[in-house]
mmCIF file of C-alpha atoms in Angstrom:
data_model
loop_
_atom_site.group_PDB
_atom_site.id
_atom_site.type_symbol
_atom_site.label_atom_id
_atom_site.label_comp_id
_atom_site.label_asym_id
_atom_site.label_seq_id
_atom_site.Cartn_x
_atom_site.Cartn_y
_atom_site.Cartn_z
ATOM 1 C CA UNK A 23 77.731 140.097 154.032
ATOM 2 C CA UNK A 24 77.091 141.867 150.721
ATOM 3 C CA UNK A 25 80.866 142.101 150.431
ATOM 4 C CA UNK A 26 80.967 138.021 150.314
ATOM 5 C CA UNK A 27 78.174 137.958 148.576
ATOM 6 C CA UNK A 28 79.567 139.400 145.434
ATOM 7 C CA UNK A 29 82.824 137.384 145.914
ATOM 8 C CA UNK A 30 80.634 134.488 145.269
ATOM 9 C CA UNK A 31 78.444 135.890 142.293
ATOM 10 C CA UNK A 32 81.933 137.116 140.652
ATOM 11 C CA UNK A 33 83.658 133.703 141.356
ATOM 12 C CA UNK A 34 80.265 131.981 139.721
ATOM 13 C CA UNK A 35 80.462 134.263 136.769
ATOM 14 C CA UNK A 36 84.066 133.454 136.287
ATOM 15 C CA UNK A 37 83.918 129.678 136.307
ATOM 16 C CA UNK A 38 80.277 130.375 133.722
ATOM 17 C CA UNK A 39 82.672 131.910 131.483
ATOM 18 C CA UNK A 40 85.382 129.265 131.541
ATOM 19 C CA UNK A 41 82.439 126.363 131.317
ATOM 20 C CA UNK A 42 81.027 128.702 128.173
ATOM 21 C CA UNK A 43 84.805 128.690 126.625
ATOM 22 C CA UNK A 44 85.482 125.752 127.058
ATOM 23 C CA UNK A 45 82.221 124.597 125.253
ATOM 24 C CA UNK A 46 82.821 127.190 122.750
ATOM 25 C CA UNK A 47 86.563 125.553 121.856
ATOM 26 C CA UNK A 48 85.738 122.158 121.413
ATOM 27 C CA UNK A 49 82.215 123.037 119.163
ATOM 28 C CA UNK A 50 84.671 125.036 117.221
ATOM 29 C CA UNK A 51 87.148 122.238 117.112
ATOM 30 C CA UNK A 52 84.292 119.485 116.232
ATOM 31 C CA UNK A 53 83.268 121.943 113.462
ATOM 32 C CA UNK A 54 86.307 122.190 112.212
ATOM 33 C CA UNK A 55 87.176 118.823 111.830
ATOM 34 C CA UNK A 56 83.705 118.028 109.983
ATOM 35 C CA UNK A 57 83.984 121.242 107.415
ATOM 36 C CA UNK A 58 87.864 120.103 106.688
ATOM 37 C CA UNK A 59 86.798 116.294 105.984
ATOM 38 C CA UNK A 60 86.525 115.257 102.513
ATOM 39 C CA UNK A 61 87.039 112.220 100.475
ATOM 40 C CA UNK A 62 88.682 111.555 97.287
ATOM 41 C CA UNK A 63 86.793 111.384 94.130
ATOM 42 C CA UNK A 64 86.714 107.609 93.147
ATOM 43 C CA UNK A 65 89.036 106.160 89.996
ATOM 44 C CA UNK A 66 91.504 109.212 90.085
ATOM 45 C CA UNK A 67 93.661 109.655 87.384
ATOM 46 C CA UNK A 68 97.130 109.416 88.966
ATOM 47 C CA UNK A 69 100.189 111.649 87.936
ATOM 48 C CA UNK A 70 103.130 109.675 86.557
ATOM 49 C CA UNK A 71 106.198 110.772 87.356
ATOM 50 C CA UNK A 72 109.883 109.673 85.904
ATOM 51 C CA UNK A 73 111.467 107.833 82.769
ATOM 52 C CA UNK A 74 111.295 103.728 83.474
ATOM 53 C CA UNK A 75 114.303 102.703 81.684
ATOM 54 C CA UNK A 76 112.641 99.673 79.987
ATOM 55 C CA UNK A 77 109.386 100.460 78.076
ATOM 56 C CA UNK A 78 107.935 96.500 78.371
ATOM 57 C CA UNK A 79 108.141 93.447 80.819
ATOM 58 C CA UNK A 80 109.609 90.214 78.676
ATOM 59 C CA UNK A 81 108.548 86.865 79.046
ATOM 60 C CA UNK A 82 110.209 84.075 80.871
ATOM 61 C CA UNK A 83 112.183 87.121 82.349
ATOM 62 C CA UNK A 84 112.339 86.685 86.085
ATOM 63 C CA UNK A 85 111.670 89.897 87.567
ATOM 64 C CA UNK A 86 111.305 91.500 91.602
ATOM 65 C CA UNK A 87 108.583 93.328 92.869
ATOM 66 C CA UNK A 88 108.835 93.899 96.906
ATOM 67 C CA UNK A 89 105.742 95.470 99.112
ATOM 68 C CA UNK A 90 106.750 97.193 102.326
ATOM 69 C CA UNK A 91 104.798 99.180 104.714
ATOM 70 C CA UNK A 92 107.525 101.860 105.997
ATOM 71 C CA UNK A 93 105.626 103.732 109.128
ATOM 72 C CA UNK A 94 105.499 106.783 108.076
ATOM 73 C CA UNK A 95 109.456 106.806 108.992
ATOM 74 C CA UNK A 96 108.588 106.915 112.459
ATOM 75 C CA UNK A 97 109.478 102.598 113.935
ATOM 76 C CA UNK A 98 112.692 102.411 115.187
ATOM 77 C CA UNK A 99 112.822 99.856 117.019
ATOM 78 C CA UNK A 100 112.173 101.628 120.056
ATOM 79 C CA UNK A 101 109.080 103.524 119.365
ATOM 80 C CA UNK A 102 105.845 102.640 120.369
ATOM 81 C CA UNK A 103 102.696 104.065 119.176
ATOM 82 C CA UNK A 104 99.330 105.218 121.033
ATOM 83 C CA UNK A 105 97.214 103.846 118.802
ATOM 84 C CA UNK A 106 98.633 99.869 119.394
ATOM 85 C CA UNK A 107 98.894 100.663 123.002
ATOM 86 C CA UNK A 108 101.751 102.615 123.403
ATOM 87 C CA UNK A 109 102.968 106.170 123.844
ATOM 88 C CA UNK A 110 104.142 108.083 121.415
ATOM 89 C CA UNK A 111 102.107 109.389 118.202
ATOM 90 C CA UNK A 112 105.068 111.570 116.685
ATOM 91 C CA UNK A 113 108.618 109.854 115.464
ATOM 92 C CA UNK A 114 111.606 110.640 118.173
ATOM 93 C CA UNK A 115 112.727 113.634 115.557
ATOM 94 C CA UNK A 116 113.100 114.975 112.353
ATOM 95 C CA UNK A 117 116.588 113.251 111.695
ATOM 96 C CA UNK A 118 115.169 109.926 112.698
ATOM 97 C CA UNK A 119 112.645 110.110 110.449
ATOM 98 C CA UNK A 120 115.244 110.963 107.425
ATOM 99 C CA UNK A 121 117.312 108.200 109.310
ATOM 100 C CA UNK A 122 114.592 105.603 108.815
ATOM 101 C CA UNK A 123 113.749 106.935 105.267
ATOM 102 C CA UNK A 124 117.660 106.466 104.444
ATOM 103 C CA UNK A 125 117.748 102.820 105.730
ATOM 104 C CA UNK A 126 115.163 101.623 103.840
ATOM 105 C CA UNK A 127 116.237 103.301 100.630
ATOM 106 C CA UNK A 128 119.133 101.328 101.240
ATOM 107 C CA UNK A 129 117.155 98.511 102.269
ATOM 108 C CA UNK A 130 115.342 98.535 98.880
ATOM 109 C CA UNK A 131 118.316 99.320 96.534
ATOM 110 C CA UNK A 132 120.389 95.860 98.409
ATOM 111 C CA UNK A 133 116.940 93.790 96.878
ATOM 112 C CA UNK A 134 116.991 95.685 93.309
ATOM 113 C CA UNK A 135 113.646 94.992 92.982
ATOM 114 C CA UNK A 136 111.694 95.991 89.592
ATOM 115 C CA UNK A 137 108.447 96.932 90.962
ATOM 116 C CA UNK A 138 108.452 98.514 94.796
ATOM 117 C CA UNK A 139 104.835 98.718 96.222
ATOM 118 C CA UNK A 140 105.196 100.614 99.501
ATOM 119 C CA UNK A 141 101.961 102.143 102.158
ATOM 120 C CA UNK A 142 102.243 104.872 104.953
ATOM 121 C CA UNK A 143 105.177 107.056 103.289
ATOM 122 C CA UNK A 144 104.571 110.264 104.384
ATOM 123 C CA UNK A 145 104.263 114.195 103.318
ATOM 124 C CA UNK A 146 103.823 117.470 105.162
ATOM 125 C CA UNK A 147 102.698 115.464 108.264
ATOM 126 C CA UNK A 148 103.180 116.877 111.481
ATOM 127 C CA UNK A 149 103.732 113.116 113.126
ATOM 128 C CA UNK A 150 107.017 112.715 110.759
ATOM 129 C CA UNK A 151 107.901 116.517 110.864
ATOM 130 C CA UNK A 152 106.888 117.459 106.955
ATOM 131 C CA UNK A 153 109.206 115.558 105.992
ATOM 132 C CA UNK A 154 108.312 114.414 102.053
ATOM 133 C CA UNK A 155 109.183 111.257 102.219
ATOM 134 C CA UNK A 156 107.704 110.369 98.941
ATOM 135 C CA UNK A 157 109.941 112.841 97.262
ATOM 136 C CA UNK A 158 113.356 111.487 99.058
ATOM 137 C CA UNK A 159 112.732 107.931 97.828
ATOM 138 C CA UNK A 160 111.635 108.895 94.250
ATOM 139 C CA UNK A 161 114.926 111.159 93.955
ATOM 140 C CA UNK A 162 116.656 107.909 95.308
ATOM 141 C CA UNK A 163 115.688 105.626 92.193
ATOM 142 C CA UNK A 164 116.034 108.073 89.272
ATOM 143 C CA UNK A 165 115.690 105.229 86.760
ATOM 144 C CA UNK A 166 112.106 104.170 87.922
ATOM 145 C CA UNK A 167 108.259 105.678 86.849
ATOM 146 C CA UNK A 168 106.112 106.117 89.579
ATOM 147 C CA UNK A 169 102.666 107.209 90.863
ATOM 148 C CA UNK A 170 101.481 108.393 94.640
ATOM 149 C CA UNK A 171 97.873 107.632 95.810
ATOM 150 C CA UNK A 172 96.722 109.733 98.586
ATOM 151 C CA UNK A 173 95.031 107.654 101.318
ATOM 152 C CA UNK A 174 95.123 110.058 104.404
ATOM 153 C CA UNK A 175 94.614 113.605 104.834
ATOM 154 C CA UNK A 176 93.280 114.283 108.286
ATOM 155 C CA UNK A 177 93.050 117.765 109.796
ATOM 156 C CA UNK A 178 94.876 118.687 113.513
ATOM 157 C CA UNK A 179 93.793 115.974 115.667
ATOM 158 C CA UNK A 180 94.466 117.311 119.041
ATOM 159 C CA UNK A 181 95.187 113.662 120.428
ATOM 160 C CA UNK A 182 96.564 112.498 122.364
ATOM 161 C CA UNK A 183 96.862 115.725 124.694
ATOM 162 C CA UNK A 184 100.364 114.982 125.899
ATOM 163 C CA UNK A 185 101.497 115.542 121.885
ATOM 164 C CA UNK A 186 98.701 115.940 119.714
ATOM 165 C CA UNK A 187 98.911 113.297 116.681
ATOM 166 C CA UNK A 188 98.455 116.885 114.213
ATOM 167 C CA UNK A 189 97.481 117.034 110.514
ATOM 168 C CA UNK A 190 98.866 113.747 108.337
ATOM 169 C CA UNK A 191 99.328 113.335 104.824
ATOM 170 C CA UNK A 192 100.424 109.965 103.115
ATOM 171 C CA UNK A 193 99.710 107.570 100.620
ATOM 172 C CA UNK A 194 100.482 104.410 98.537
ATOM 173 C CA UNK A 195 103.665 105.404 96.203
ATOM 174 C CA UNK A 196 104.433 102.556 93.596
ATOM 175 C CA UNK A 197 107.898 102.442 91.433
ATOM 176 C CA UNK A 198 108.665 100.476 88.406
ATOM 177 C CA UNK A 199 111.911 99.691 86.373
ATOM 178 C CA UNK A 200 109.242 99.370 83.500
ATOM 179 C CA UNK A 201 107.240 102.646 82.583
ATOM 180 C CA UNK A 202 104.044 102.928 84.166
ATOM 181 C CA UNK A 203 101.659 103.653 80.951
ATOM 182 C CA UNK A 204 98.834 104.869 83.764
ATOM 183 C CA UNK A 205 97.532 105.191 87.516
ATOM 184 C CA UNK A 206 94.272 105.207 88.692
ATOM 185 C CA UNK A 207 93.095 105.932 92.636
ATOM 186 C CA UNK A 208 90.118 103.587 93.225
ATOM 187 C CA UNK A 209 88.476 104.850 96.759
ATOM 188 C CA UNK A 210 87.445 101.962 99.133
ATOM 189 C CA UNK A 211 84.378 101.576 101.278
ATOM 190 C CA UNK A 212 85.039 103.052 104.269
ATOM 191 C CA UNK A 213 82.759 103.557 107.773
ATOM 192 C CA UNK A 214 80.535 105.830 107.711
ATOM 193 C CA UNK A 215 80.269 106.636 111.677
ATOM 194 C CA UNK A 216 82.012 109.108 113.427
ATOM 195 C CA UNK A 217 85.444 107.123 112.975
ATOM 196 C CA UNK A 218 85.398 108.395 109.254
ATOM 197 C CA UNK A 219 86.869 111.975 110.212
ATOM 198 C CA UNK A 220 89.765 110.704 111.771
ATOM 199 C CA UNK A 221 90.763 107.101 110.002
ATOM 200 C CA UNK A 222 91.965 107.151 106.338
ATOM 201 C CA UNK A 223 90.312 107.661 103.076
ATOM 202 C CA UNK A 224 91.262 103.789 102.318
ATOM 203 C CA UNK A 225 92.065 103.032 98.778
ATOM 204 C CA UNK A 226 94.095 101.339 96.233
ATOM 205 C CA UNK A 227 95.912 102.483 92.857
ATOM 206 C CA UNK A 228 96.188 99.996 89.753
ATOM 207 C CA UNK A 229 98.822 100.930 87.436
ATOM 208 C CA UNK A 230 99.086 99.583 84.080
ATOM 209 C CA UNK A 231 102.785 98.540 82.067
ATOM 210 C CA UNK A 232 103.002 96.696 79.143
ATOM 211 C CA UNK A 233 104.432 93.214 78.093
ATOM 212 C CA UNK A 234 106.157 92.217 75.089
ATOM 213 C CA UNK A 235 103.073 90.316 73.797
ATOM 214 C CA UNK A 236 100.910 93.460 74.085
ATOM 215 C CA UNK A 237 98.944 92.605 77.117
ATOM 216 C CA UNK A 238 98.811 94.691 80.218
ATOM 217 C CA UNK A 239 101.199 93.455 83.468
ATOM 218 C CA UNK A 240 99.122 95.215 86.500
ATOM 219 C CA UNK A 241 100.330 95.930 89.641
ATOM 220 C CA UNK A 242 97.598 96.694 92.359
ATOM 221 C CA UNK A 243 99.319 98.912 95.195
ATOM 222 C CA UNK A 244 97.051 98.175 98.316
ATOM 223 C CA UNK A 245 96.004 99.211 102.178
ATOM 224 C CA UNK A 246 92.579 98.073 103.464
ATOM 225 C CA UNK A 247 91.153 99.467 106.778
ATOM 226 C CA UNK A 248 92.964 98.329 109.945
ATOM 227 C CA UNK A 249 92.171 95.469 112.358
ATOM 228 C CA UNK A 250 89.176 95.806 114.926
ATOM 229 C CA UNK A 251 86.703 97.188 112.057
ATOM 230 C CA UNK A 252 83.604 95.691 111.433
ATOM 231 C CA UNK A 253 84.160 92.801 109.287
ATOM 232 C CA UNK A 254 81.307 93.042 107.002
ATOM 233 C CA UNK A 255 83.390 96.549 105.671
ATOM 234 C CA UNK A 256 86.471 94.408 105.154
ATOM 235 C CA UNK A 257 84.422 91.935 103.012
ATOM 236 C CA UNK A 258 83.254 94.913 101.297
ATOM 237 C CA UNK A 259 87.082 96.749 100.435
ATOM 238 C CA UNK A 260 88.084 92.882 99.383
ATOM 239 C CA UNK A 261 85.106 92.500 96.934
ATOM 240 C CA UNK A 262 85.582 95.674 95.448
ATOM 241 C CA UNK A 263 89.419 94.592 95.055
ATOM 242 C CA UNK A 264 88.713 91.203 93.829
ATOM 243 C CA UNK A 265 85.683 92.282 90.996
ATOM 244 C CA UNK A 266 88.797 95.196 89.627
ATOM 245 C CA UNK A 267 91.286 91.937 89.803
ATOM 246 C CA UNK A 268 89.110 90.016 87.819
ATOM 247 C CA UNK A 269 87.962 92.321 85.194
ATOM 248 C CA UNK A 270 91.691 93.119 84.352
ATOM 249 C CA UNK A 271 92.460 89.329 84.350
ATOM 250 C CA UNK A 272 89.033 88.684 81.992
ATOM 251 C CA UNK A 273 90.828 91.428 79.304
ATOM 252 C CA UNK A 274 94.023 88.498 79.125
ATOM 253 C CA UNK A 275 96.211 91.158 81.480
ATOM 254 C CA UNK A 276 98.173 89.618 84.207
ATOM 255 C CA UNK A 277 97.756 90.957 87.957
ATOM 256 C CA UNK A 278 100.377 91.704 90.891
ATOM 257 C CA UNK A 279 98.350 92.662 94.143
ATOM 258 C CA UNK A 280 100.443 93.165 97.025
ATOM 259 C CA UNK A 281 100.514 95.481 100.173
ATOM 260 C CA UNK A 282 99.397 95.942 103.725
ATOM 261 C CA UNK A 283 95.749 93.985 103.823
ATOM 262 C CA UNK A 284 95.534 94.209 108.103
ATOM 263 C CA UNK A 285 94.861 90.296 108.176
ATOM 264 C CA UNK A 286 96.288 87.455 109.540
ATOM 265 C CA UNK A 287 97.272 86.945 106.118
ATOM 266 C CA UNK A 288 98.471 83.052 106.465
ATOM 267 C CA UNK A 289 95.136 82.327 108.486
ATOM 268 C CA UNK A 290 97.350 80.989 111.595
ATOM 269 C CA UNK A 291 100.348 83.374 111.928
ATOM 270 C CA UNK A 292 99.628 85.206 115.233
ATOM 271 C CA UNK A 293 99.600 81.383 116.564
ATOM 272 C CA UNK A 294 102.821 80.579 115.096
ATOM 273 C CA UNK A 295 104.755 83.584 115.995
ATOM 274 C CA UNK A 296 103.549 83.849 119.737
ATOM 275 C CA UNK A 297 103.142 81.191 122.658
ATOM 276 C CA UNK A 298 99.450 82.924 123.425
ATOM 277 C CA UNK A 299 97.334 84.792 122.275
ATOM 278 C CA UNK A 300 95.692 87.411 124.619
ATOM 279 C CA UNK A 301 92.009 88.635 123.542
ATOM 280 C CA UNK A 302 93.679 91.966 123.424
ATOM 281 C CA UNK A 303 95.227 90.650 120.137
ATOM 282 C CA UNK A 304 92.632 88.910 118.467
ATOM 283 C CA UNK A 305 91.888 91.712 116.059
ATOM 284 C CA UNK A 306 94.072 90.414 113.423
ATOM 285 C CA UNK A 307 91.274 87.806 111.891
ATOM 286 C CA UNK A 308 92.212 85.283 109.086
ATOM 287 C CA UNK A 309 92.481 86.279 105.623
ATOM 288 C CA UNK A 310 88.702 85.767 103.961
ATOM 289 C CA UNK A 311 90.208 82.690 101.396
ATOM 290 C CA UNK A 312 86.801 82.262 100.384
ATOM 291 C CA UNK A 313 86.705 85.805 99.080
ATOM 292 C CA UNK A 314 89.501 85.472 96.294
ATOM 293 C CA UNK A 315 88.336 84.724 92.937
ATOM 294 C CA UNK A 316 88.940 81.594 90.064
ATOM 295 C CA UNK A 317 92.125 82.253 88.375
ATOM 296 C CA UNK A 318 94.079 83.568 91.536
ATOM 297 C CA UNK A 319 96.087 82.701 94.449
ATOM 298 C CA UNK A 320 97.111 84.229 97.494
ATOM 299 C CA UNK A 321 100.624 83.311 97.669
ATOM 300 C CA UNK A 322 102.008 81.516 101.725
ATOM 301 C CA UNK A 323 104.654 79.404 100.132
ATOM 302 C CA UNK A 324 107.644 81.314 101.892
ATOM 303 C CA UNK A 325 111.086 79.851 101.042
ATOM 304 C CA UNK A 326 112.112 79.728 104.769
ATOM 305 C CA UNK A 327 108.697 79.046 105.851
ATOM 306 C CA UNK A 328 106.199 80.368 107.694
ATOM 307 C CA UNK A 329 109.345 81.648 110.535
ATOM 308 C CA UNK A 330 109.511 85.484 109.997
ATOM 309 C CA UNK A 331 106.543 87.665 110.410
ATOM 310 C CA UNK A 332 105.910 90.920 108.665
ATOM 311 C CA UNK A 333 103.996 92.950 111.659
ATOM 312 C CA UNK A 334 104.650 94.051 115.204
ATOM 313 C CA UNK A 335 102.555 95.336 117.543
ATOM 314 C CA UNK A 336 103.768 98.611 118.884
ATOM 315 C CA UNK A 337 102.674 98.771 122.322
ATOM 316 C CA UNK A 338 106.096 98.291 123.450
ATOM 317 C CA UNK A 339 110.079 98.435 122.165
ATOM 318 C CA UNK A 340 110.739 95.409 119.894
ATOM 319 C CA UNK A 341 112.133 92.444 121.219
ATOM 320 C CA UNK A 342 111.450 88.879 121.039
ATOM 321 C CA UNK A 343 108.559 89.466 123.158
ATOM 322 C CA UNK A 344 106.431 91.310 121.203
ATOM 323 C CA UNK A 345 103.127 90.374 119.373
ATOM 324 C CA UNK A 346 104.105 89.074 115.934
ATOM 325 C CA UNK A 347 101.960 88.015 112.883
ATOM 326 C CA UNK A 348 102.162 88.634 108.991
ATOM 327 C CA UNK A 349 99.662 90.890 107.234
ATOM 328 C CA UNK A 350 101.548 92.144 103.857
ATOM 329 C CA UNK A 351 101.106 89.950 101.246
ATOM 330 C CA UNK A 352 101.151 88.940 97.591
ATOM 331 C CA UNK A 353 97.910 87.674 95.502
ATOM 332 C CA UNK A 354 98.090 87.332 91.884
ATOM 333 C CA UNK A 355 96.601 85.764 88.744
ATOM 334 C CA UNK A 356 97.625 82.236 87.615
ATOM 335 C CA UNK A 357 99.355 83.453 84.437
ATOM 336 C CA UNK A 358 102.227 85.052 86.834
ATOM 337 C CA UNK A 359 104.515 82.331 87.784
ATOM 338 C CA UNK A 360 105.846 82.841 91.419
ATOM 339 C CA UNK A 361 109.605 81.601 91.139
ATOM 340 C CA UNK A 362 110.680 82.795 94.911
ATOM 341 C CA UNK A 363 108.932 84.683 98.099
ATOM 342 C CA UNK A 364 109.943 85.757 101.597
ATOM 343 C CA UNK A 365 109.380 88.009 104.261
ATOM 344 C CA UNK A 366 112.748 89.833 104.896
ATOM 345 C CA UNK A 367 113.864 89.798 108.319
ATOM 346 C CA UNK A 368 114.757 93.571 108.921
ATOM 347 C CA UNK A 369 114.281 92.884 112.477
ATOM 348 C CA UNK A 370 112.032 95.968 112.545
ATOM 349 C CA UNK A 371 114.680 98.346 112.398
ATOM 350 C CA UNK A 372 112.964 101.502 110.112
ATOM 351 C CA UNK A 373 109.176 100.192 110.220
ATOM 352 C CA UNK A 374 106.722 98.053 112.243
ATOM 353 C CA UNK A 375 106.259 96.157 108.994
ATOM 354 C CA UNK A 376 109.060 94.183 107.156
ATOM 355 C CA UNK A 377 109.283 94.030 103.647
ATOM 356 C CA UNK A 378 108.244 90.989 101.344
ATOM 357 C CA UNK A 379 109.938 90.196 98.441
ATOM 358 C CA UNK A 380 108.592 87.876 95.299
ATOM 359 C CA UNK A 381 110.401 86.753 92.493
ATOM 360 C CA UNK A 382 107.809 85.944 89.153
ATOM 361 C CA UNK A 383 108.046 85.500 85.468
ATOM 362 C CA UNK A 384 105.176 85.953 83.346
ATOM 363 C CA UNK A 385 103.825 83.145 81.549
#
């Protein structure tokens, strides 16, 4: 009797001390996560890197500037991703990331664009396997300036269990064909719950090149907080956007905003690009029109229509099937004449986004 008797204190004490460890790990892990988080000081001066080989932008030139969202390198057109429903939350392998990363360099350099705005381009990230993205593109346009805004830098995450999302490091990296004179980092609103640990430290960079008649062409690099937030901190990110916007367009400058803004940007695109709707998809609300200010224009005016969208959802491999919409888009001040704009249709082959490309002069 005794004998049991201590079988069952000892096989108590052991599953005490498992209970305790356990407790003990993820109180450790919790702390850690919430000493490592930190945001980025607001209006950051940026680095700029390279020799642009044109100092100004002329008038009645027609120039290119393209926005694309690449994925962090990870979308091939297989790959789905945990947080849109799917599985996976690292790219298939190193070499597909560098795989991805090669296509769209070449992707880019077949459009020639002046001005590339791209969002979710990766470095030392355990999701894309350290590769530095940022630093294989650059080396790929020697002839362009550019500047790199840091927008996430999360600690380990340790989901999902089956392979742990890790640490992640990426930003907004902007090129020119025309030197960049400066960068600044302006830091979004963000939530301030518990989601603010884990998300990213949303922001967008203005940088500043000059135009033959010595005003200011800007080009706003942007990435506000995903789909499913609470609207009222959209609003906010967009007013904060729209008041820098104006105050550049109030000194006589002229204003490029493009990038990934995580709306239905045309107001109607998720109903054009898919036979329903399911609530499950309903995230993606219309772009706030009401929101932009005098003196701008968020431009829908595709030249093959409204037919090719810029988004996938990744809760599955890509095929016709999937949930489709456009949320990358241009807006810019009435003094920059739009002369041609489309969505490219990449058929999601290196990203979940595909890139758009607009053609302008300056008035």
């Amino acid at each position: 009797m005794k004998s049991t008797k201590r079988k069952r204190i000892r096989w108590w004490m052991i599953l005490l001390g498992i209970i305790v460890l356990l407790i003990l790990i993820v109180t450790g892990y919790v702390l850690y996560v919430i000493i490592s988080y930190y945001r980025i000081d607001d209006r950051q001066s940026l680095d700029m890197e390279g020799k642009s080989k044109s100092d100004v932008f002329m008038l009645d030139k027609e120039y290119t500037v393209m926005i694309y969202n690449i994925g962090f390198g990870a979308y091939t057109q297989d790959f789905t991703f945990f947080m849109d429903g799917g599985t996976q939350s690292w790219a298939k392998s190193k070499e597909s990331v560098i795989d991805c990363i090669n296509g769209d360099i070449d992707l880019l350099n077949q459009y020639k664009a002046d001005v590339m705005l791209l969002q979710e381009v990766d470095f030392d990230s355990t999701r894309s396997y350290h590769v530095d993205e940022a630093s294989r593109i650059c080396s790929a346009f020697p002839d362009m300036s550019y500047t790199f805004a840091v927008n996430y830098h999360s600690p380990f995450l340790f989901y999902p269990l089956t392979q742990p999302h890790g640490a992640s490091n990426a930003g907004l990296l902007t090129l020119s064909s025309v030197q960049i004179k400066e960068g600044i980092r302006r830091s979004l609103p963000i939530s301030e719950g518990m989601s603010k640990y884990i998300d990213l430290d949303r922001c967008y960079s203005i940088n500043r090149t000059d135009v033959e008649n010595g005003k200011q062409l800007v080009f706003i690099n942007v990435h506000t907080s995903a789909y499913g937030i609470e609207g009222d901190l959209q609003k906010q990110q967009l007013t904060m956007l729209f008041e820098d916007m104006k105050e550049e367009y109030d000194k006589g400058n002229y204003v490029i905003c493009g990038g990934d803004f995580n709306h239905d940007f045309t107001g109607n695109s998720k109903e054009i690009f898919n036979e329903t709707v399911p609530e499950e998809y309903t995230w993606a609300v219309p772009f706030p029109d009401e929101l932009i200010p005098e003196h701008f224009n968020k431009l829908t005016d595709y030249a093959s229509g409204i037919t090719i969208p810029s988004c996938r959802n990744a809760d599955k491999p890509y095929d016709e099937s999937n949930f489709t919409l456009t949320v990358d888009g241009f807006i810019v001040s009435d003094n920059v004449i739009p002369t041609y704009m489309n969505v490219i249709d990449n058929q999601f082959l290196y990203s979940d986004h595909n890139p758009v490309e607009l053609k302008f002069k300056l008035e």
